Amino acid sequence: MHPPEYFVNGQLVDQPPNSPGVYRLYGDGPTPLYIGKSLHIARRLREHAREAESSARHQRLMRSTRRIDCTLTAGDIGAQLLENLEIKRDMPLFNRRQRRARHPVTVHVPRLAAAASGFLRPEVTALAADNLSPDDSHYGLFRQRRAAEDYLITLARRCGLCQRVLGLDRGRGPCFAYQLGQCLGACVGREPAKKHNLRLLAALAPAQLAAWPWQHAILLREDAPGNAHTDWHLVHQWHHLGTFPSLRHLPRRAPAASPPALDLDAYRILLRAFRQPEVQRYAYRPDSRPRAVPLPVASHGTADPAGL
């Protein structure tokens, strides 16, 4: 078996780089067999070779690999974003987990839309990024509706919330949990709506999602070790709109409206990035000479998405 050829940013090289970036393993065809990312590409490729000694799947992958193509990034944020984009676009055979674009559902509690009884009722809805507003609270990210409903049922049982008034238990009269002593009696008038609502919101609070805190797109600046180069990540409404090597490469016009569906993996990557105090944030000012205006560090102190 001949060793694969290595390419870095389109150039043939003798050895893979030990730098941050994305790598693609190709066989004889034009579509990658596998796409990965690492802070140390060469080290990660050596790990693949070792894994082939004990894993039949890795052995098939490495035996089929004829070419390894690498794209360097400034750091881990850019590598994660590029990997996520390319896996969903190219759907490599050996990437199982991320191949399908995951558009999550969430638990939405419209604060100003309580039922006629006065009780807040959670709704399981598809999540669009521009719906993440501070006024309407969203909690948790889930791959499917059933997972969100199971989360609410578990929460109700743990906290003594009434599944009947939450819309999880259809029927009339006392809910089944009340008969078992697991509900404080909202369904029979023993617990006021205000108290039940407060307990519901307190139980959901650890899973509250972060609303987009700006009125405009922003830039995340990511510098390579030793400031060898810089990546500028353009982001709006939790959508990654592109990565650029310098400000002069940025688009001259403001980004179009965000697509309706939120990419779950991209959201989680960006949320982690915003929580890193060393990541520099800039307001994006598109004009004849795009500018980056420094922003104060914003708070994104929500818990990690639930249900995943």
Short mmCIF file of C-alpha atoms in Angstrom, two decimals:
data_model
loop_
_atom_site.label_atom_id
_atom_site.label_comp_id
_atom_site.label_asym_id
_atom_site.label_seq_id
_atom_site.Cartn_x
_atom_site.Cartn_y
_atom_site.Cartn_z
CA MET A 1 0.00 0.00 0.00
CA HIS A 2 1.50 3.33 -1.10
CA PRO A 3 1.49 6.23 1.39
CA PRO A 4 -1.01 8.98 0.58
CA GLU A 5 -0.08 12.31 -0.97
CA TYR A 6 -0.40 15.37 1.26
CA PHE A 7 -1.73 18.76 0.18
CA VAL A 8 -1.86 21.90 2.32
CA ASN A 9 -3.98 24.79 1.06
CA GLY A 10 -3.79 23.25 -2.40
CA GLN A 11 -0.01 22.75 -2.47
CA LEU A 12 1.68 19.33 -2.55
CA VAL A 13 3.91 18.82 0.52
CA ASP A 14 6.06 16.03 1.91
CA GLN A 15 4.43 15.83 5.35
CA PRO A 16 1.17 17.01 6.91
CA PRO A 17 1.37 20.14 9.08
CA ASN A 18 1.16 19.99 12.86
CA SER A 19 -1.10 23.05 12.86
CA PRO A 20 -4.80 23.81 13.43
CA GLY A 21 -7.10 23.05 10.55
CA VAL A 22 -9.34 20.64 8.68
CA TYR A 23 -8.14 17.53 6.88
CA ARG A 24 -9.91 15.42 4.27
CA LEU A 25 -9.13 11.80 3.42
CA TYR A 26 -9.79 10.93 -0.23
CA GLY A 27 -9.88 7.60 -2.01
CA ASP A 28 -9.91 7.32 -5.78
CA GLY A 29 -13.01 9.49 -6.18
CA PRO A 30 -13.66 13.24 -5.87
CA THR A 31 -15.68 13.01 -2.65
CA PRO A 32 -13.89 12.82 0.72
CA LEU A 33 -14.14 9.55 2.60
CA TYR A 34 -13.68 11.35 5.90
CA ILE A 35 -13.38 14.94 7.11
CA GLY A 36 -11.87 15.83 10.47
CA LYS A 37 -10.39 18.75 12.37
CA SER A 38 -7.58 19.10 14.86
CA LEU A 39 -5.34 21.64 16.54
CA HIS A 40 -2.46 19.38 15.48
CA ILE A 41 -3.27 17.76 12.13
CA ALA A 42 -0.14 15.60 11.85
CA ARG A 43 -0.63 14.22 15.36
CA ARG A 44 -4.27 13.42 14.64
CA LEU A 45 -3.37 11.57 11.44
CA ARG A 46 -0.91 9.44 13.39
CA GLU A 47 -3.72 8.62 15.80
CA HIS A 48 -5.86 7.50 12.86
CA ALA A 49 -3.07 5.13 11.81
CA ARG A 50 -2.85 3.67 15.33
CA GLU A 51 -6.63 3.28 15.53
CA ALA A 52 -6.51 1.25 12.31
CA GLU A 53 -4.58 -1.44 14.20
CA SER A 54 -7.56 -2.19 16.45
CA SER A 55 -10.58 -0.96 14.47
CA ALA A 56 -11.76 -2.64 11.28
CA ARG A 57 -13.59 0.54 10.29
CA HIS A 58 -10.46 2.67 10.65
CA GLN A 59 -8.46 0.01 8.82
CA ARG A 60 -10.83 0.21 5.84
CA LEU A 61 -10.59 4.00 5.89
CA MET A 62 -6.80 4.14 5.98
CA ARG A 63 -6.40 1.43 3.33
CA SER A 64 -8.74 3.33 1.02
CA THR A 65 -6.99 6.70 1.49
CA ARG A 66 -4.94 7.92 -1.48
CA ARG A 67 -4.76 11.63 -0.77
CA ILE A 68 -5.00 13.84 2.32
CA ASP A 69 -5.94 17.46 1.73
CA CYS A 70 -5.50 20.01 4.56
CA THR A 71 -6.78 23.54 5.04
CA LEU A 72 -5.08 25.53 7.80
CA THR A 73 -7.12 27.68 10.15
CA ALA A 74 -6.10 30.19 12.79
CA GLY A 75 -7.44 28.03 15.58
CA ASP A 76 -10.07 25.63 16.86
CA ILE A 77 -13.13 27.81 16.24
CA GLY A 78 -12.41 28.10 12.53
CA ALA A 79 -11.56 24.41 12.30
CA GLN A 80 -14.84 23.40 13.95
CA LEU A 81 -16.92 25.71 11.75
CA LEU A 82 -15.23 24.57 8.53
CA GLU A 83 -15.48 20.89 9.47
CA ASN A 84 -19.17 21.25 10.30
CA LEU A 85 -19.88 23.02 7.00
CA GLU A 86 -17.99 20.54 4.83
CA ILE A 87 -19.33 17.39 6.47
CA LYS A 88 -22.92 18.51 5.88
CA ARG A 89 -22.10 19.59 2.33
CA ASP A 90 -20.08 16.54 1.20
CA MET A 91 -21.59 13.83 3.46
CA PRO A 92 -18.42 11.68 3.67
CA LEU A 93 -18.96 7.94 3.98
CA PHE A 94 -17.00 7.59 7.23
CA ASN A 95 -18.53 10.62 8.99
CA ARG A 96 -21.69 9.25 10.54
CA ARG A 97 -22.61 11.60 13.34
CA GLN A 98 -22.61 15.01 11.64
CA ARG A 99 -23.61 14.14 8.09
CA ARG A 100 -27.24 15.15 8.47
CA ALA A 101 -28.03 18.79 9.06
CA ARG A 102 -29.68 18.89 12.47
CA HIS A 103 -32.39 21.50 12.82
CA PRO A 104 -33.44 21.37 16.46
CA VAL A 105 -36.70 21.83 18.27
CA THR A 106 -36.96 23.70 21.53
CA VAL A 107 -39.33 24.26 24.44
CA HIS A 108 -40.88 27.71 24.07
CA VAL A 109 -42.72 29.39 26.94
CA PRO A 110 -44.44 32.58 25.72
CA ARG A 111 -44.48 34.66 28.90
CA LEU A 112 -47.36 36.91 27.82
CA ALA A 113 -49.56 34.15 26.42
CA ALA A 114 -50.76 32.21 29.44
CA ALA A 115 -53.82 30.04 28.99
CA ALA A 116 -57.23 31.35 30.05
CA SER A 117 -56.64 29.62 33.38
CA GLY A 118 -53.53 31.75 33.92
CA PHE A 119 -51.09 28.84 33.67
CA LEU A 120 -48.08 29.04 31.38
CA ARG A 121 -48.01 26.17 28.90
CA PRO A 122 -44.74 25.15 27.20
CA GLU A 123 -44.79 24.59 23.44
CA VAL A 124 -42.42 22.36 21.49
CA THR A 125 -41.50 24.29 18.34
CA ALA A 126 -38.93 24.30 15.57
CA LEU A 127 -36.22 26.79 16.41
CA ALA A 128 -35.31 29.65 14.12
CA ALA A 129 -32.36 31.78 15.20
CA ASP A 130 -34.22 35.06 14.80
CA ASN A 131 -36.87 33.76 17.22
CA LEU A 132 -34.33 33.70 20.06
CA SER A 133 -35.52 36.98 21.52
CA PRO A 134 -35.21 38.03 25.16
CA ASP A 135 -39.01 38.43 25.46
CA ASP A 136 -40.01 34.88 24.51
CA SER A 137 -38.00 32.32 26.41
CA HIS A 138 -36.67 29.15 24.80
CA TYR A 139 -35.28 26.22 26.72
CA GLY A 140 -33.16 23.32 25.56
CA LEU A 141 -32.25 21.99 22.13
CA PHE A 142 -33.56 18.62 21.08
CA ARG A 143 -33.07 16.47 18.01
CA GLN A 144 -36.75 15.61 17.78
CA ARG A 145 -40.11 16.52 19.26
CA ARG A 146 -40.42 13.33 21.29
CA ALA A 147 -37.16 14.06 23.12
CA ALA A 148 -38.45 17.52 24.09
CA GLU A 149 -41.73 16.07 25.37
CA ASP A 150 -39.86 13.44 27.39
CA TYR A 151 -37.72 16.22 28.89
CA LEU A 152 -40.84 18.11 30.02
CA ILE A 153 -42.40 14.97 31.52
CA THR A 154 -39.21 14.21 33.44
CA LEU A 155 -39.03 17.82 34.64
CA ALA A 156 -42.66 17.73 35.80
CA ARG A 157 -42.13 14.52 37.76
CA ARG A 158 -38.95 15.77 39.38
CA CYS A 159 -40.36 19.15 40.38
CA GLY A 160 -43.95 18.23 41.20
CA LEU A 161 -45.35 20.22 38.28
CA CYS A 162 -48.78 19.39 36.92
CA GLN A 163 -48.67 17.58 33.60
CA ARG A 164 -52.35 18.38 33.03
CA VAL A 165 -51.95 22.16 33.08
CA LEU A 166 -48.70 21.84 31.12
CA GLY A 167 -50.62 20.11 28.33
CA LEU A 168 -48.75 16.82 28.73
CA ASP A 169 -51.64 14.84 30.24
CA ARG A 170 -54.89 15.00 28.30
CA GLY A 171 -58.10 14.52 30.21
CA ARG A 172 -60.29 16.03 32.89
CA GLY A 173 -60.20 16.15 36.64
CA PRO A 174 -57.13 15.46 38.78
CA CYS A 175 -54.07 14.37 36.85
CA PHE A 176 -52.64 10.91 37.45
CA ALA A 177 -49.54 12.37 39.13
CA TYR A 178 -51.76 14.16 41.69
CA GLN A 179 -53.35 10.85 42.62
CA LEU A 180 -49.84 9.49 43.22
CA GLY A 181 -48.86 12.49 45.33
CA GLN A 182 -46.41 13.74 42.66
CA CYS A 183 -48.32 16.92 41.73
CA LEU A 184 -48.98 19.81 44.12
CA GLY A 185 -52.55 20.19 42.89
CA ALA A 186 -52.58 22.84 40.18
CA CYS A 187 -55.13 20.71 38.31
CA VAL A 188 -57.59 20.78 41.22
CA GLY A 189 -57.12 24.39 42.32
CA ARG A 190 -54.80 23.68 45.26
CA GLU A 191 -51.82 25.48 43.70
CA PRO A 192 -52.33 28.99 42.25
CA ALA A 193 -51.27 29.64 38.66
CA LYS A 194 -48.72 32.27 39.72
CA LYS A 195 -46.90 29.86 42.02
CA HIS A 196 -46.96 27.04 39.46
CA ASN A 197 -45.67 29.39 36.75
CA LEU A 198 -42.78 30.52 38.94
CA ARG A 199 -41.83 26.93 39.73
CA LEU A 200 -42.01 26.00 36.03
CA LEU A 201 -39.70 28.85 35.00
CA ALA A 202 -37.27 28.06 37.83
CA ALA A 203 -37.13 24.41 36.75
CA LEU A 204 -36.51 25.37 33.11
CA ALA A 205 -33.95 28.10 33.89
CA PRO A 206 -30.79 25.92 33.67
CA ALA A 207 -31.67 25.06 30.05
CA GLN A 208 -32.49 28.61 28.89
CA LEU A 209 -31.01 29.41 25.49
CA ALA A 210 -29.03 32.53 24.70
CA ALA A 211 -30.78 35.18 22.65
CA TRP A 212 -28.72 37.00 20.04
CA PRO A 213 -27.59 40.06 22.02
CA TRP A 214 -26.87 42.46 19.15
CA GLN A 215 -28.90 44.24 16.49
CA HIS A 216 -26.33 43.49 13.81
CA ALA A 217 -23.79 40.97 12.58
CA ILE A 218 -20.52 40.71 14.47
CA LEU A 219 -17.02 39.44 13.83
CA LEU A 220 -15.02 37.01 15.93
CA ARG A 221 -11.28 37.48 15.57
CA GLU A 222 -9.18 34.34 15.92
CA ASP A 223 -5.38 34.60 15.79
CA ALA A 224 -3.09 31.70 14.91
CA PRO A 225 -0.28 30.79 17.34
CA GLY A 226 2.45 33.38 16.98
CA ASN A 227 -0.01 35.59 15.06
CA ALA A 228 0.96 33.81 11.84
CA HIS A 229 -2.42 34.73 10.42
CA THR A 230 -5.90 35.77 11.50
CA ASP A 231 -9.38 34.44 10.74
CA TRP A 232 -12.39 36.74 10.90
CA HIS A 233 -15.63 34.81 11.48
CA LEU A 234 -18.76 36.69 10.39
CA VAL A 235 -21.77 35.72 12.53
CA HIS A 236 -25.37 36.91 12.72
CA GLN A 237 -28.32 35.46 14.64
CA TRP A 238 -26.16 32.42 15.52
CA HIS A 239 -25.50 31.69 11.84
CA HIS A 240 -21.92 31.41 10.61
CA LEU A 241 -21.90 33.53 7.44
CA GLY A 242 -18.30 32.93 6.44
CA THR A 243 -14.66 33.15 7.50
CA PHE A 244 -12.30 35.70 5.94
CA PRO A 245 -8.51 36.15 6.09
CA SER A 246 -8.66 39.94 6.48
CA LEU A 247 -11.11 42.83 6.77
CA ARG A 248 -10.67 43.77 3.12
CA HIS A 249 -12.09 40.38 2.13
CA LEU A 250 -15.35 40.98 4.01
CA PRO A 251 -18.53 41.57 1.97
CA ARG A 252 -19.39 45.21 1.29
CA ARG A 253 -23.07 44.71 2.08
CA ALA A 254 -24.86 43.70 5.25
CA PRO A 255 -25.73 40.00 5.39
CA ALA A 256 -29.15 38.97 4.17
CA ALA A 257 -31.82 37.77 6.54
CA SER A 258 -30.89 34.58 8.33
CA PRO A 259 -32.32 31.32 7.01
CA PRO A 260 -35.26 30.04 9.07
CA ALA A 261 -33.60 26.88 10.38
CA LEU A 262 -30.84 27.00 12.95
CA ASP A 263 -27.94 24.58 12.51
CA LEU A 264 -27.60 22.87 15.87
CA ASP A 265 -23.89 22.08 15.57
CA ALA A 266 -22.98 25.61 14.41
CA TYR A 267 -25.01 27.11 17.27
CA ARG A 268 -23.14 25.05 19.85
CA ILE A 269 -19.74 25.88 18.32
CA LEU A 270 -20.51 29.60 18.35
CA LEU A 271 -21.99 29.55 21.85
CA ARG A 272 -18.80 27.95 23.20
CA ALA A 273 -16.74 30.52 21.31
CA PHE A 274 -18.67 33.42 22.83
CA ARG A 275 -18.02 32.05 26.30
CA GLN A 276 -14.26 32.26 25.80
CA PRO A 277 -13.12 35.62 27.22
CA GLU A 278 -10.01 35.64 25.03
CA VAL A 279 -12.07 35.65 21.83
CA GLN A 280 -12.25 39.23 20.54
CA ARG A 281 -15.63 40.52 19.33
CA TYR A 282 -16.17 43.32 16.84
CA ALA A 283 -19.21 45.04 15.39
CA TYR A 284 -19.35 44.55 11.63
CA ARG A 285 -19.72 47.78 9.66
CA PRO A 286 -20.16 47.01 5.94
CA ASP A 287 -19.40 49.92 3.61
CA SER A 288 -16.82 50.79 0.97
CA ARG A 289 -14.16 49.82 3.52
CA PRO A 290 -15.58 47.22 5.96
CA ARG A 291 -14.62 47.97 9.52
CA ALA A 292 -14.47 46.06 12.78
CA VAL A 293 -15.44 48.08 15.87
CA PRO A 294 -14.43 46.47 19.21
CA LEU A 295 -17.32 45.33 21.40
CA PRO A 296 -17.42 44.82 25.16
CA VAL A 297 -17.48 41.24 26.37
CA ALA A 298 -21.13 40.17 26.43
CA SER A 299 -22.64 37.75 28.89
CA HIS A 300 -23.82 34.41 27.55
CA GLY A 301 -24.22 32.72 30.89
CA THR A 302 -26.77 30.12 29.89
CA ALA A 303 -26.37 26.45 30.55
CA ASP A 304 -25.32 24.02 27.88
CA PRO A 305 -28.25 22.97 25.68
CA ALA A 306 -30.37 20.29 27.28
CA GLY A 307 -31.47 17.12 25.59
CA LEU A 308 -28.26 16.51 23.62
#
